[in-house]
Amino acid sequence: MAAEPEILAELHRLRARVPQLTGALAASVDGLVLAHDTPGVEPESVAALTATALGVAVRMADMTARGDLRELLVRGAYGYVATYAAGRTAVLTLLAQDRVNVGRLHLEGRRAGVRIGELVDAETAARAPGRTPAKAAKPATRTGTARTRTTRAPRTTGTNARTTTES
């Protein structure tokens, strides 16, 4: 992945901003590691477990009509595991000590998730056959009437995880 160095740099910056972080990992929603800064933790296992937890969390959000998954927080006796949506196809998982300021963890995790999502989504768009890279694409011009948003019923089948970083 060409964006891996940029994602890894974002993970390092995130760990510098939140000193109580003990690890940070970016993965696809399928559980493949994109980049990691997880000393003492096996990143492939964390990514696989994140994908499993994500599947359950997405299903729960759908069944309770809460919309697309944005984040998942697990608190254990010794700290937190927080997972944030990172674009359409990736997630950011953070490991933190029990004494972390959870508000700060959410603030920084959400911001980093947006930045990582932009990197991953841009690379995905650039790799798509027959598409122009995002940087080279011309901005769309709006014509016609404004679009309106309609509600939709919760999804009850399918296995694709949906995430969103919109606030």
Coordinates of C-alpha atoms in Angstrom, one line a residue:
M1 CA 0.0 0.0 0.0
A2 CA 1.5 3.3 -1.1
A3 CA -0.2 5.2 1.7
E4 CA 1.3 3.0 4.5
P5 CA 4.2 5.5 5.4
E6 CA 1.7 8.3 5.7
I7 CA -0.7 6.2 7.8
L8 CA 2.2 5.1 10.0
A9 CA 3.3 8.7 10.4
E10 CA -0.3 9.6 11.5
L11 CA -0.2 6.8 14.1
H12 CA 3.1 8.1 15.5
R13 CA 1.7 11.6 15.7
L14 CA -1.4 10.3 17.4
R15 CA 0.7 8.4 20.0
A16 CA 2.7 11.6 20.7
R17 CA -0.5 13.6 21.2
V18 CA -2.0 11.0 23.6
P19 CA 0.8 9.7 25.8
Q20 CA -1.4 7.0 27.5
L21 CA -1.8 5.2 24.1
T22 CA 0.1 1.9 24.2
G23 CA -0.7 1.0 20.6
A24 CA -2.4 2.2 17.4
L25 CA -3.4 0.2 14.3
A26 CA -5.0 0.9 11.0
A27 CA -6.7 -2.0 9.3
S28 CA -9.2 -2.8 6.6
V29 CA -12.7 -3.7 7.7
D30 CA -11.8 -7.2 6.6
G31 CA -9.1 -7.4 9.2
L32 CA -6.0 -6.8 7.1
V33 CA -3.3 -4.6 8.7
L34 CA -2.6 -1.4 6.8
A35 CA -0.1 0.1 9.3
H36 CA 0.6 -0.4 13.0
D37 CA 2.5 1.0 16.0
T38 CA 1.7 -1.7 18.5
P39 CA 4.8 -2.6 20.6
G40 CA 4.3 -5.9 22.4
V41 CA 1.1 -6.7 20.6
E42 CA 0.6 -8.9 17.5
P43 CA -1.0 -6.6 15.0
E44 CA -2.5 -9.3 12.8
S45 CA -4.4 -10.7 15.8
V46 CA -5.7 -7.3 16.8
A47 CA -6.8 -6.5 13.2
A48 CA -8.6 -9.8 13.0
L49 CA -10.4 -9.3 16.3
T50 CA -11.2 -5.8 15.3
A51 CA -12.9 -7.1 12.2
T52 CA -14.9 -9.6 14.2
A53 CA -16.0 -7.0 16.8
L54 CA -16.8 -4.5 14.0
G55 CA -19.1 -7.1 12.4
V56 CA -21.0 -7.5 15.6
A57 CA -21.1 -3.7 16.3
V58 CA -22.3 -2.9 12.8
R59 CA -25.0 -5.5 13.1
M60 CA -26.1 -4.1 16.5
A61 CA -26.2 -0.5 15.1
D62 CA -28.4 -1.8 12.2
M63 CA -30.7 -3.8 14.4
T64 CA -31.3 -0.8 16.8
A65 CA -31.6 1.7 13.9
R66 CA -28.6 3.7 15.1
G67 CA -27.1 4.2 11.6
D68 CA -23.6 3.5 10.3
L69 CA -21.0 2.6 12.9
R70 CA -18.7 5.4 14.0
E71 CA -16.9 4.0 17.0
L72 CA -16.6 1.1 19.4
L73 CA -15.2 1.4 22.9
V74 CA -14.2 -1.6 25.1
R75 CA -13.1 -1.0 28.7
G76 CA -11.1 -3.7 30.4
A77 CA -9.6 -3.9 33.9
Y78 CA -6.3 -2.5 32.5
G79 CA -7.4 -0.1 29.9
Y80 CA -9.3 0.6 26.7
V81 CA -9.6 -0.6 23.2
A82 CA -11.2 2.0 21.0
T83 CA -12.1 1.5 17.3
Y84 CA -13.0 4.4 15.0
A85 CA -14.3 4.4 11.5
A86 CA -11.6 5.5 9.0
G87 CA -13.3 6.2 5.7
R88 CA -15.4 3.7 3.9
T89 CA -13.1 0.7 4.1
A90 CA -10.8 1.1 7.1
V91 CA -10.8 1.4 10.9
L92 CA -8.4 2.8 13.5
T93 CA -7.9 0.8 16.6
L94 CA -6.3 2.4 19.7
L95 CA -5.0 0.7 22.8
A96 CA -4.9 2.9 25.9
Q97 CA -4.0 2.7 29.5
D98 CA -6.8 2.8 32.1
R99 CA -5.8 6.3 33.2
V100 CA -6.4 7.8 29.7
N101 CA -8.7 10.8 29.4
V102 CA -11.5 9.1 27.4
G103 CA -12.7 12.5 26.0
R104 CA -9.2 13.2 24.7
L105 CA -9.0 9.6 23.3
H106 CA -12.2 10.1 21.4
L107 CA -11.3 13.6 20.1
E108 CA -7.9 12.5 18.8
G109 CA -9.1 9.1 17.6
R110 CA -11.9 10.6 15.6
R111 CA -9.6 13.2 14.0
A112 CA -7.0 10.6 13.2
G113 CA -9.7 8.3 11.8
V114 CA -10.8 11.0 9.4
R115 CA -7.2 11.6 8.2
I116 CA -6.5 7.9 7.8
G117 CA -9.8 7.4 6.0
E118 CA -8.9 10.2 3.5
L119 CA -5.6 8.5 2.8
V120 CA -7.1 5.0 2.4
D121 CA -10.1 6.2 0.3
A122 CA -7.9 8.3 -2.0
E123 CA -5.7 5.3 -2.6
T124 CA -8.7 3.0 -3.2
A125 CA -10.1 5.5 -5.7
A126 CA -6.8 5.8 -7.5
R127 CA -6.5 2.0 -7.8
A128 CA -10.0 1.6 -9.2
P129 CA -9.9 0.5 -12.9
G130 CA -11.2 3.2 -15.3
R131 CA -11.2 5.9 -12.7
T132 CA -9.0 9.0 -12.5
P133 CA -7.1 9.6 -9.3
A134 CA -8.8 11.9 -6.8
K135 CA -6.2 14.6 -7.1
A136 CA -6.6 14.8 -10.8
A137 CA -10.4 14.6 -10.9
K138 CA -12.3 17.8 -11.7
P139 CA -14.7 19.1 -9.1
A140 CA -18.3 18.2 -9.8
T141 CA -20.6 21.0 -10.8
R142 CA -24.0 21.1 -9.2
T143 CA -27.0 21.5 -11.4
G144 CA -30.7 21.0 -10.8
T145 CA -32.6 21.0 -7.6
A146 CA -31.1 20.2 -4.2
R147 CA -31.1 16.6 -3.1
T148 CA -33.2 15.6 -0.1
R149 CA -32.3 12.8 2.3
T150 CA -34.8 10.1 2.9
T151 CA -34.9 7.6 5.8
R152 CA -34.2 3.9 5.1
A153 CA -35.0 0.8 6.9
P154 CA -32.2 -1.0 8.8
R155 CA -30.3 -3.5 6.8
T156 CA -31.0 -7.1 8.0
T157 CA -28.8 -9.1 5.7
G158 CA -25.3 -9.0 4.2
T159 CA -21.8 -9.0 5.7
N160 CA -20.2 -5.9 4.4
A161 CA -19.2 -3.6 7.3
R162 CA -20.3 0.0 6.9
T163 CA -18.5 2.7 8.7
T164 CA -18.6 6.5 8.6
T165 CA -16.4 9.2 9.9
E166 CA -19.0 12.0 9.6
S167 CA -19.8 13.8 12.8

